[in-house]
PDB file of N, CA and C in Angstrom:
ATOM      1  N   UNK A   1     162.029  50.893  60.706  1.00 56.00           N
ATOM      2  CA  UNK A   1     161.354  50.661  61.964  1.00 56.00           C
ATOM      3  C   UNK A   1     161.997  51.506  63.058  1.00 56.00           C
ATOM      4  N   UNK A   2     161.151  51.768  64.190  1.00 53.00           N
ATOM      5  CA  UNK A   2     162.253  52.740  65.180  1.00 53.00           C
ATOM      6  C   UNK A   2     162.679  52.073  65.870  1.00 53.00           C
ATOM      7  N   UNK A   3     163.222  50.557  66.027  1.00 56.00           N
ATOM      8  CA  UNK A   3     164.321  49.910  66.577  1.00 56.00           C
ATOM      9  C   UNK A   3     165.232  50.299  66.050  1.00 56.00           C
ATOM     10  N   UNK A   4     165.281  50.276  64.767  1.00 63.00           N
ATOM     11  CA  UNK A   4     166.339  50.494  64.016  1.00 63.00           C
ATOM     12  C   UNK A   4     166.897  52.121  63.862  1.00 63.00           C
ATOM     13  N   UNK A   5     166.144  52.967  63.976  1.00 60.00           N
ATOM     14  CA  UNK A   5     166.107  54.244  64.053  1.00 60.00           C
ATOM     15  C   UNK A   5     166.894  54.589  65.413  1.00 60.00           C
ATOM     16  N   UNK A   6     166.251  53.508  66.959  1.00 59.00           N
ATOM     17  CA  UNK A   6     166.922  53.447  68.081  1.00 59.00           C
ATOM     18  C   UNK A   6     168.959  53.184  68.170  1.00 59.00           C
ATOM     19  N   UNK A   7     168.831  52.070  67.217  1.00 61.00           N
ATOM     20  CA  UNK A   7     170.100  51.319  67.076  1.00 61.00           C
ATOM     21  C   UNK A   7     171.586  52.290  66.659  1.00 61.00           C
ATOM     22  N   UNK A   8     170.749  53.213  65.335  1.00 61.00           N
ATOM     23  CA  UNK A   8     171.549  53.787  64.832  1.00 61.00           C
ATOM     24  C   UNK A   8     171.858  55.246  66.074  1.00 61.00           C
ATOM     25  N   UNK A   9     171.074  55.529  66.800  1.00 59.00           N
ATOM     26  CA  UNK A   9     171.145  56.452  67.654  1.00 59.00           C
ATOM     27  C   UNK A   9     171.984  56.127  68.275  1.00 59.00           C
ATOM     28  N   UNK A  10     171.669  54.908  69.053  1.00 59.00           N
ATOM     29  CA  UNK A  10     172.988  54.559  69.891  1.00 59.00           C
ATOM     30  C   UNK A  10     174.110  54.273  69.568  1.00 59.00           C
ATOM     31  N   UNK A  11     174.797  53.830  68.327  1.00 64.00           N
ATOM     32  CA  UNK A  11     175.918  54.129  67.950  1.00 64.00           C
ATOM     33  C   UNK A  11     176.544  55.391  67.761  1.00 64.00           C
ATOM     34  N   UNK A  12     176.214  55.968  67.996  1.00 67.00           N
ATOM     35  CA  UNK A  12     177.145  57.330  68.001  1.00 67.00           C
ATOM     36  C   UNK A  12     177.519  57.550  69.190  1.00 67.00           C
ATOM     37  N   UNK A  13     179.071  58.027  68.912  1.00 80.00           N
ATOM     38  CA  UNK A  13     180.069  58.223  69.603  1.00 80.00           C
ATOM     39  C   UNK A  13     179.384  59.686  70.408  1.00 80.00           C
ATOM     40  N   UNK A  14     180.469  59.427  71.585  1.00 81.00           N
ATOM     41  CA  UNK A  14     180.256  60.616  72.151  1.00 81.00           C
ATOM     42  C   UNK A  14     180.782  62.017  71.722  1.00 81.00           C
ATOM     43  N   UNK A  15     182.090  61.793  70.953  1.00 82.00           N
ATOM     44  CA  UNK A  15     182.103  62.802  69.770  1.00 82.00           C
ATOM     45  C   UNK A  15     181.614  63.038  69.025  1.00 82.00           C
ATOM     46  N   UNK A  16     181.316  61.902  67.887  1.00 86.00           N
ATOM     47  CA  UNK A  16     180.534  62.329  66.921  1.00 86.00           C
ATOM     48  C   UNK A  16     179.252  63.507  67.619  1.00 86.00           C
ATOM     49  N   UNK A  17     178.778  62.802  68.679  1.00 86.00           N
ATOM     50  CA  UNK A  17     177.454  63.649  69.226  1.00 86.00           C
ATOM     51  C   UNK A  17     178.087  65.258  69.839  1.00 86.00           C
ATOM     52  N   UNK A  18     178.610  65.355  70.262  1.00 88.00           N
ATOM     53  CA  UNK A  18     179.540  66.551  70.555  1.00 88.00           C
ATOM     54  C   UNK A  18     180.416  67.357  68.961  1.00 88.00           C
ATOM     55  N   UNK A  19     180.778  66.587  67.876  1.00 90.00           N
ATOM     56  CA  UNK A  19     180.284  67.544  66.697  1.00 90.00           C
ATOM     57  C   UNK A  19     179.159  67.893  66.122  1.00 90.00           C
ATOM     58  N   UNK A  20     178.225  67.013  66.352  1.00 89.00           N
ATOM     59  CA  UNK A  20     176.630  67.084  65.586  1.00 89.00           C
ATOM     60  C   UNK A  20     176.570  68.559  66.073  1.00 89.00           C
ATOM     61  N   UNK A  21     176.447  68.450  67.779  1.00 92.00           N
ATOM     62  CA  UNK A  21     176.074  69.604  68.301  1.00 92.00           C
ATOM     63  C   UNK A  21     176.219  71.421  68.105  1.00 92.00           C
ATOM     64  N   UNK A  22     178.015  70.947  67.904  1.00 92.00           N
ATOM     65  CA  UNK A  22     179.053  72.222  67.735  1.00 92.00           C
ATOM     66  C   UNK A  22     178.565  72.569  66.610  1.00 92.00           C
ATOM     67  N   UNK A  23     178.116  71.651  65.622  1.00 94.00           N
ATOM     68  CA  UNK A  23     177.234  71.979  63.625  1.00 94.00           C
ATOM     69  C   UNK A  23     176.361  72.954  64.257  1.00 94.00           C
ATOM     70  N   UNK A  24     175.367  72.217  64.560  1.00 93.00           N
ATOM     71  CA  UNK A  24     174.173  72.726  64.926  1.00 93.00           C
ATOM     72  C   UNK A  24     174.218  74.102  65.647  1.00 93.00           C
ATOM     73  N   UNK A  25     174.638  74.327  66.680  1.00 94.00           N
ATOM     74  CA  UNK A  25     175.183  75.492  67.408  1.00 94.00           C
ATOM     75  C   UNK A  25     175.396  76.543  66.352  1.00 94.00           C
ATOM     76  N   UNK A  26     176.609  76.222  65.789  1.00 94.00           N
ATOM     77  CA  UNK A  26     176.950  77.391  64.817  1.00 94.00           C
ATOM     78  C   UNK A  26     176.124  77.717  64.052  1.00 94.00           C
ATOM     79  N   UNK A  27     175.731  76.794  63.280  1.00 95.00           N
ATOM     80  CA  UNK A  27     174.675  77.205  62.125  1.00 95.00           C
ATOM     81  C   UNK A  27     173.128  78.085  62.375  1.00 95.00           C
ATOM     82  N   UNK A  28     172.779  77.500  64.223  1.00 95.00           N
ATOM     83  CA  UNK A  28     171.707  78.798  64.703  1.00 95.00           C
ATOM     84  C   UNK A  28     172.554  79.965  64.349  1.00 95.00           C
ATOM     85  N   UNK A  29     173.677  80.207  65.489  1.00 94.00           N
ATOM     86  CA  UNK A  29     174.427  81.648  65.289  1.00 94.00           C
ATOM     87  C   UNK A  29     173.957  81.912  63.705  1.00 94.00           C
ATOM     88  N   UNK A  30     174.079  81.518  62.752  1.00 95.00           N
ATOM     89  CA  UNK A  30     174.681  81.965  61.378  1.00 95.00           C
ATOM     90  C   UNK A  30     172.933  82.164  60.500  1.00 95.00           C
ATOM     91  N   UNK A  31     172.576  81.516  61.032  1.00 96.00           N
ATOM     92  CA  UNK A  31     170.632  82.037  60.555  1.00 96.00           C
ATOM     93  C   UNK A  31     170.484  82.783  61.569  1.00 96.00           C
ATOM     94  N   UNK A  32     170.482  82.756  62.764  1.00 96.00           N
ATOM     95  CA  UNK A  32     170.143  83.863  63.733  1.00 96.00           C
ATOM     96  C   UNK A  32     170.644  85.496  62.709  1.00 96.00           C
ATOM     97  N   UNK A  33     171.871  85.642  62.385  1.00 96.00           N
ATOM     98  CA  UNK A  33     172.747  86.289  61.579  1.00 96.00           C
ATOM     99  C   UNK A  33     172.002  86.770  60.827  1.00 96.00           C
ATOM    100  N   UNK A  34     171.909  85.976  59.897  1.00 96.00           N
ATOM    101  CA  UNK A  34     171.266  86.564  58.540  1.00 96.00           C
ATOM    102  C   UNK A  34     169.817  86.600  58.777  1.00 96.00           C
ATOM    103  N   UNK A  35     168.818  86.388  59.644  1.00 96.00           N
ATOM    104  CA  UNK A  35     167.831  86.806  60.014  1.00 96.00           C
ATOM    105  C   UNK A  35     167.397  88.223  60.601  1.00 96.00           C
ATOM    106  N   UNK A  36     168.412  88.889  60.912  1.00 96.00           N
ATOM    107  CA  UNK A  36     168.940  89.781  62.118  1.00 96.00           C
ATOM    108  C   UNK A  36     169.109  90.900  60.615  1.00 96.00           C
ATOM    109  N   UNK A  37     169.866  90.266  59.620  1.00 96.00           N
ATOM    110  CA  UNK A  37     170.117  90.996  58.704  1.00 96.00           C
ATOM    111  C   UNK A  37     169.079  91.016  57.731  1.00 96.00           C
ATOM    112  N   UNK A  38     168.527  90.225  57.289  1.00 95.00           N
ATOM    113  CA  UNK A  38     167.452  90.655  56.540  1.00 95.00           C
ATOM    114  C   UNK A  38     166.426  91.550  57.004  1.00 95.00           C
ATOM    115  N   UNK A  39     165.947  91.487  57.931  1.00 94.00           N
ATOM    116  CA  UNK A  39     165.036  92.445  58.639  1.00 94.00           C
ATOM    117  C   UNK A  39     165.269  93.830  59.290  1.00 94.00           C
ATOM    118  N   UNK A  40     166.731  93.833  59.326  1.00 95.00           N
ATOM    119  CA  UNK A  40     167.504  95.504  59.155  1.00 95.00           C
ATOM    120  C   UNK A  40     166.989  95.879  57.908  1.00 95.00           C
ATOM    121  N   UNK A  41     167.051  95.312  57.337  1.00 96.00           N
ATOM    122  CA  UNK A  41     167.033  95.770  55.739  1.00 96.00           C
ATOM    123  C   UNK A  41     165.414  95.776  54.820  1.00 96.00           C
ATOM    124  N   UNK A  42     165.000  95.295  56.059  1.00 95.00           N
ATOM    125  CA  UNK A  42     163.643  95.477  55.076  1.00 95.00           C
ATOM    126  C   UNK A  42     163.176  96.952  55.084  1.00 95.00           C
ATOM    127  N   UNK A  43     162.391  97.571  54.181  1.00 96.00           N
ATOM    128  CA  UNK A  43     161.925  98.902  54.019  1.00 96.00           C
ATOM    129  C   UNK A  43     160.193  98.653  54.388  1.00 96.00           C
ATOM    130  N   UNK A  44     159.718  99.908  54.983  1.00 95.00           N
ATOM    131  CA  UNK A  44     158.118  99.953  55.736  1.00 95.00           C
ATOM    132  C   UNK A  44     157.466  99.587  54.466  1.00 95.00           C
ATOM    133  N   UNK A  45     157.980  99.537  53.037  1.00 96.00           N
ATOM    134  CA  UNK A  45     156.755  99.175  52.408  1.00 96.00           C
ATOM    135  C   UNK A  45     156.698  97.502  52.048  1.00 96.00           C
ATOM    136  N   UNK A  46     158.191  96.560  52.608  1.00 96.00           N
ATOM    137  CA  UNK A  46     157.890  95.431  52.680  1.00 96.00           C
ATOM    138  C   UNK A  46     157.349  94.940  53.525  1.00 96.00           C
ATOM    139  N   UNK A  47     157.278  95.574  54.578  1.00 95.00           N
ATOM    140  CA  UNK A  47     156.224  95.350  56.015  1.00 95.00           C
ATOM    141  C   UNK A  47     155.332  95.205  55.865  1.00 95.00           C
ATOM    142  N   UNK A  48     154.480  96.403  54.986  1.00 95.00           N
ATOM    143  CA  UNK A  48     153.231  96.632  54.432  1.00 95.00           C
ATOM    144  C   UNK A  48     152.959  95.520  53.901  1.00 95.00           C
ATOM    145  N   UNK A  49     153.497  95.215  52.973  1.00 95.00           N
ATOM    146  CA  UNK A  49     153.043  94.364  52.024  1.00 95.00           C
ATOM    147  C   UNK A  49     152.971  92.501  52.233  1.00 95.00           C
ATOM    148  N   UNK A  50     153.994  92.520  53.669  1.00 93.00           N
ATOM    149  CA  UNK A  50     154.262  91.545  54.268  1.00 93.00           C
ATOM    150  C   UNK A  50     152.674  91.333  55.464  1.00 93.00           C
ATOM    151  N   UNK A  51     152.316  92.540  55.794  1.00 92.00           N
ATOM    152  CA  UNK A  51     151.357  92.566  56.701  1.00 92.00           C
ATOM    153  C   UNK A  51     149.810  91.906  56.443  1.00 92.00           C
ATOM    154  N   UNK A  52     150.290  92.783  54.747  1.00 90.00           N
ATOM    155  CA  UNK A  52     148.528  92.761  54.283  1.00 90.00           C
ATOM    156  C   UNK A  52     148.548  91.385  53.628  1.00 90.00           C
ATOM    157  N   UNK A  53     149.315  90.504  53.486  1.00 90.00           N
ATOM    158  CA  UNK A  53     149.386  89.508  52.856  1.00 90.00           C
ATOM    159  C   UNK A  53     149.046  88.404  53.605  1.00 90.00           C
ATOM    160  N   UNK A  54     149.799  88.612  55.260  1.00 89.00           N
ATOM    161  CA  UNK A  54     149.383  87.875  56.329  1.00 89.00           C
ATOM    162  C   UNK A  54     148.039  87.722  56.656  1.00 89.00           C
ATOM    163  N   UNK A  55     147.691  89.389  56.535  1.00 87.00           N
ATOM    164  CA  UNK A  55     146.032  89.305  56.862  1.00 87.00           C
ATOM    165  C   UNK A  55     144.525  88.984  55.829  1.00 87.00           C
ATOM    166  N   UNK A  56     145.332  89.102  54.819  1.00 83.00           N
ATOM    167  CA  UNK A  56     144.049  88.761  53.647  1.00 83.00           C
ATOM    168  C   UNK A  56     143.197  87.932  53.503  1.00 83.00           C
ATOM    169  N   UNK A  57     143.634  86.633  54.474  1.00 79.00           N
ATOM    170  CA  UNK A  57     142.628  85.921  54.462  1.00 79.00           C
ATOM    171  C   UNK A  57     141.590  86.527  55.890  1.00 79.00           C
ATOM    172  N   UNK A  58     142.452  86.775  56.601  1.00 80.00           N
ATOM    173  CA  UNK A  58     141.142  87.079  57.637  1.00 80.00           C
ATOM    174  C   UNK A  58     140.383  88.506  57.594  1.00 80.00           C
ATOM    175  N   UNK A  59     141.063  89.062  56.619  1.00 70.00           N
ATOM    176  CA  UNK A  59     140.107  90.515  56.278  1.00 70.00           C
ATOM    177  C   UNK A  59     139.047  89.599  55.471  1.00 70.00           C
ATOM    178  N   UNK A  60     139.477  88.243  54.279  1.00 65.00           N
ATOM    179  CA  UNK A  60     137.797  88.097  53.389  1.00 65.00           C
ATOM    180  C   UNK A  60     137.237  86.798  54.456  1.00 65.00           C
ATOM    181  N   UNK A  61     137.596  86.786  55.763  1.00 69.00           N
ATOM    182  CA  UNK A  61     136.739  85.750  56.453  1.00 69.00           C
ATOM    183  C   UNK A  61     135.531  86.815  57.211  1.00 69.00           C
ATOM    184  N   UNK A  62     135.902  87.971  57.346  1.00 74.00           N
ATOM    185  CA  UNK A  62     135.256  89.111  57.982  1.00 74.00           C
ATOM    186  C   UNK A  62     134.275  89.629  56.960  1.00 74.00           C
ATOM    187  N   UNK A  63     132.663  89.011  57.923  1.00 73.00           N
ATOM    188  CA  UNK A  63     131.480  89.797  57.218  1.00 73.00           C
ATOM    189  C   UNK A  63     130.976  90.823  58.748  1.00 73.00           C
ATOM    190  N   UNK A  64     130.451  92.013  57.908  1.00 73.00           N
ATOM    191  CA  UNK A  64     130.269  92.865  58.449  1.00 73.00           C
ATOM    192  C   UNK A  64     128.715  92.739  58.817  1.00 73.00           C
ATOM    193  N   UNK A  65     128.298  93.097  60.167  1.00 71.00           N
ATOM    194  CA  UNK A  65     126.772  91.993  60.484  1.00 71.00           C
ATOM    195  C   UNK A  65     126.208  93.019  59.575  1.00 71.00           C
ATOM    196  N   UNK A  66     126.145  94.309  59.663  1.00 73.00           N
ATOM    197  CA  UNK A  66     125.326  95.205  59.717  1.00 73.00           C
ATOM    198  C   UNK A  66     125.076  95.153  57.619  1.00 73.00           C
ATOM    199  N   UNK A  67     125.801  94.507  57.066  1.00 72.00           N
ATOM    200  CA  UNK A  67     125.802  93.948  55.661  1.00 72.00           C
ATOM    201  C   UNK A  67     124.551  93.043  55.197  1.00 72.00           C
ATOM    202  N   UNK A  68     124.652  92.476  56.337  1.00 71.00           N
ATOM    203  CA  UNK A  68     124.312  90.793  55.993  1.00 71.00           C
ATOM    204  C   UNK A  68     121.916  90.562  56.786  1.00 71.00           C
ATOM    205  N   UNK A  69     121.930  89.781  54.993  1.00 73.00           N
ATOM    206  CA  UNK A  69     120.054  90.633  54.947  1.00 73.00           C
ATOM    207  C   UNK A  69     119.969  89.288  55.284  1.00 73.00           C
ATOM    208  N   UNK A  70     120.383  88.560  56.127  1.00 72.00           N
ATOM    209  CA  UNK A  70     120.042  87.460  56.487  1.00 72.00           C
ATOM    210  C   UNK A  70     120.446  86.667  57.604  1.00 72.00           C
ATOM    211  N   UNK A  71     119.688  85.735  58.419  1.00 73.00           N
ATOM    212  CA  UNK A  71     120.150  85.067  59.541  1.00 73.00           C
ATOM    213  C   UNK A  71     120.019  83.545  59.716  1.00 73.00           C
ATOM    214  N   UNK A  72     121.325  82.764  59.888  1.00 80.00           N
ATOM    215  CA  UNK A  72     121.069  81.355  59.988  1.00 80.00           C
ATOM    216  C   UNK A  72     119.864  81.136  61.259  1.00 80.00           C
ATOM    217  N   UNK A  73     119.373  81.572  62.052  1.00 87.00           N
ATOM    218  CA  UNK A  73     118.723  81.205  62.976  1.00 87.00           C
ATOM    219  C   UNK A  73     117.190  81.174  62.466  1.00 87.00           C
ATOM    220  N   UNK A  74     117.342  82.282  61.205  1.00 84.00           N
ATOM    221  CA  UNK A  74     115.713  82.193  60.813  1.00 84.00           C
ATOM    222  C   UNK A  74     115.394  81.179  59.715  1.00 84.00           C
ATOM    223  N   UNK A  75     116.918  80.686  59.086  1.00 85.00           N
ATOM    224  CA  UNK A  75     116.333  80.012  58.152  1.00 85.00           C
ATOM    225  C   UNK A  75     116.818  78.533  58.758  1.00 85.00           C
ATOM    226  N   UNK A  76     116.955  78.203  59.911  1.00 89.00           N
ATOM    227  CA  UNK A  76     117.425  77.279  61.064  1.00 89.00           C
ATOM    228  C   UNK A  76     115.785  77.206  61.008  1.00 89.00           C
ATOM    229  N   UNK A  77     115.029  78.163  61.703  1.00 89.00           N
ATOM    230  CA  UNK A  77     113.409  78.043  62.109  1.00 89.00           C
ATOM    231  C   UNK A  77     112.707  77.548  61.297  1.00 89.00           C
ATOM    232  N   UNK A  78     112.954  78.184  59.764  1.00 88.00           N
ATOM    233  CA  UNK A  78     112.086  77.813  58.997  1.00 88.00           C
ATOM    234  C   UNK A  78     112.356  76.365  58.538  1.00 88.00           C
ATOM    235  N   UNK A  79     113.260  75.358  58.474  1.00 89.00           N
ATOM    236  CA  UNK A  79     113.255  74.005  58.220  1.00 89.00           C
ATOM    237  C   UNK A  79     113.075  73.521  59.346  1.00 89.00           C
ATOM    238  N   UNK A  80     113.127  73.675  60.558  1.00 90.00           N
ATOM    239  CA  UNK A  80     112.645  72.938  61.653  1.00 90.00           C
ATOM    240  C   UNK A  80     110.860  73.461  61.683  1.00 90.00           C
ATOM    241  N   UNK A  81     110.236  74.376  60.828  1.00 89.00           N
ATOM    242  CA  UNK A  81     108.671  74.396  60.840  1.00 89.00           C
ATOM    243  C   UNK A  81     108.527  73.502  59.707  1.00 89.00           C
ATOM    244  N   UNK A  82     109.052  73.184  59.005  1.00 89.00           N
ATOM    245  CA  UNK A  82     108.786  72.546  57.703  1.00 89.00           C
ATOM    246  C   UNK A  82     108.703  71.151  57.919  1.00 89.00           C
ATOM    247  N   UNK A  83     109.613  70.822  58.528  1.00 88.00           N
ATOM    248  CA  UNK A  83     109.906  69.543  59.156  1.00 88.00           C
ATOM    249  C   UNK A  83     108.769  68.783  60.621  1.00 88.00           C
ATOM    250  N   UNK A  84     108.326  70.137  61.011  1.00 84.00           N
ATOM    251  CA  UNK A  84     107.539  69.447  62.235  1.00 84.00           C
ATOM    252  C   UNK A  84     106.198  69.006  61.544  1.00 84.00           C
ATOM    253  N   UNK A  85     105.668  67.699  62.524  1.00 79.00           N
ATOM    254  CA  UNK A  85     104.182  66.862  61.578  1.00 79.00           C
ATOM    255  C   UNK A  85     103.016  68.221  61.542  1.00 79.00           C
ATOM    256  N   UNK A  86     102.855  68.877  62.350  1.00 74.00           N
ATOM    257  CA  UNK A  86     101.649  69.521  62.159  1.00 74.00           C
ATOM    258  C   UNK A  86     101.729  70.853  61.127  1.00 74.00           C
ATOM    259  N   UNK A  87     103.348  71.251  60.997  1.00 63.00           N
ATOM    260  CA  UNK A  87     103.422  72.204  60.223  1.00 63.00           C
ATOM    261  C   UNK A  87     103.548  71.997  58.325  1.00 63.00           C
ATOM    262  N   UNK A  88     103.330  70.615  58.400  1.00 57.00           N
ATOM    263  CA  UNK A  88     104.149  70.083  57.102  1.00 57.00           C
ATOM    264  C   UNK A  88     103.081  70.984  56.100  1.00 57.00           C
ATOM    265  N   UNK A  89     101.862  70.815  56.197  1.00 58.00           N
ATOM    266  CA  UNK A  89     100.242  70.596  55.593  1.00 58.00           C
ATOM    267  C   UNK A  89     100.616  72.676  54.902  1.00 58.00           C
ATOM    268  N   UNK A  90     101.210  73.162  55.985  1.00 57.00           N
ATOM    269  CA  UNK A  90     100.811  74.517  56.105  1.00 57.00           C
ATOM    270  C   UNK A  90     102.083  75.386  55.167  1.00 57.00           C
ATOM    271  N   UNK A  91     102.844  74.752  55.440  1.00 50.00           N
ATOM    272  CA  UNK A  91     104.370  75.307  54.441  1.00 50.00           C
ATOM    273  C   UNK A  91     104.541  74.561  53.434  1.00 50.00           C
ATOM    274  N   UNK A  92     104.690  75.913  52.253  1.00 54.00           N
ATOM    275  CA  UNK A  92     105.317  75.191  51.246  1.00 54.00           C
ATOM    276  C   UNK A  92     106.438  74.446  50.938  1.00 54.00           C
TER     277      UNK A  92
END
C-alpha cells in the first residue's frame, strides 16, 4: 500500500539519504561515461544502420498518393448512397 511505501520513506536517515544520493550521482557520471564512449566509437555505417532501423516503420507507414487507385471519400459516398431510403432500390 503507499502508506506503507510512505512509512518506509520516512525512515531514512538523513545519511542514508545523502548516500543514496552520492550512489546515484556517481553512477550518472559513469553511464554518462560510457555513453560518451560508445558513441565515439561508433562507425557511419552503425549510424546507418541505426538510422534506417529507427525509420522503417515510418518509411512502410508512407503511401505515396500519386500510387494509390483509390479514395476513402468515394467509397465513404458510395455506402452512404447505398444506405440512403431512396437510393437503396437503385444500387446494387
Amino acid at each position: 500500500m503507499w502508506f506503507e511505501y510512505n512509512k518506509c520513506v520516512a525512515t531514512i536517515s538523513d545519511v542514508n539519504a545523502q548516500l543514496w544520493m552520492r550512489q546515484w550521482r556517481s553512477a550518472a557520471k559513469a553511464l554518462a561515461a560510457v555513453k560518451h564512449a560508445e558513441l565515439i566509437s561508433l562507425t557511419d555505417d552503425d549510424v546507418r544502420r541505426a538510422i534506417s532501423w529507427l525509420l522503417a516503420d515510418t518509411q512502410a507507414a508512407y503511401k505515396d498518393p500519386r500510387h494509390q487507385r483509390y479514395s476513402g471519400l468515394v467509397i465513404q459516398q458510395r455506402y452512404f448512397k447505398k444506405l440512403h431510403p431512396r437510393q437503396r432500390r437503385k444500387v446494387r
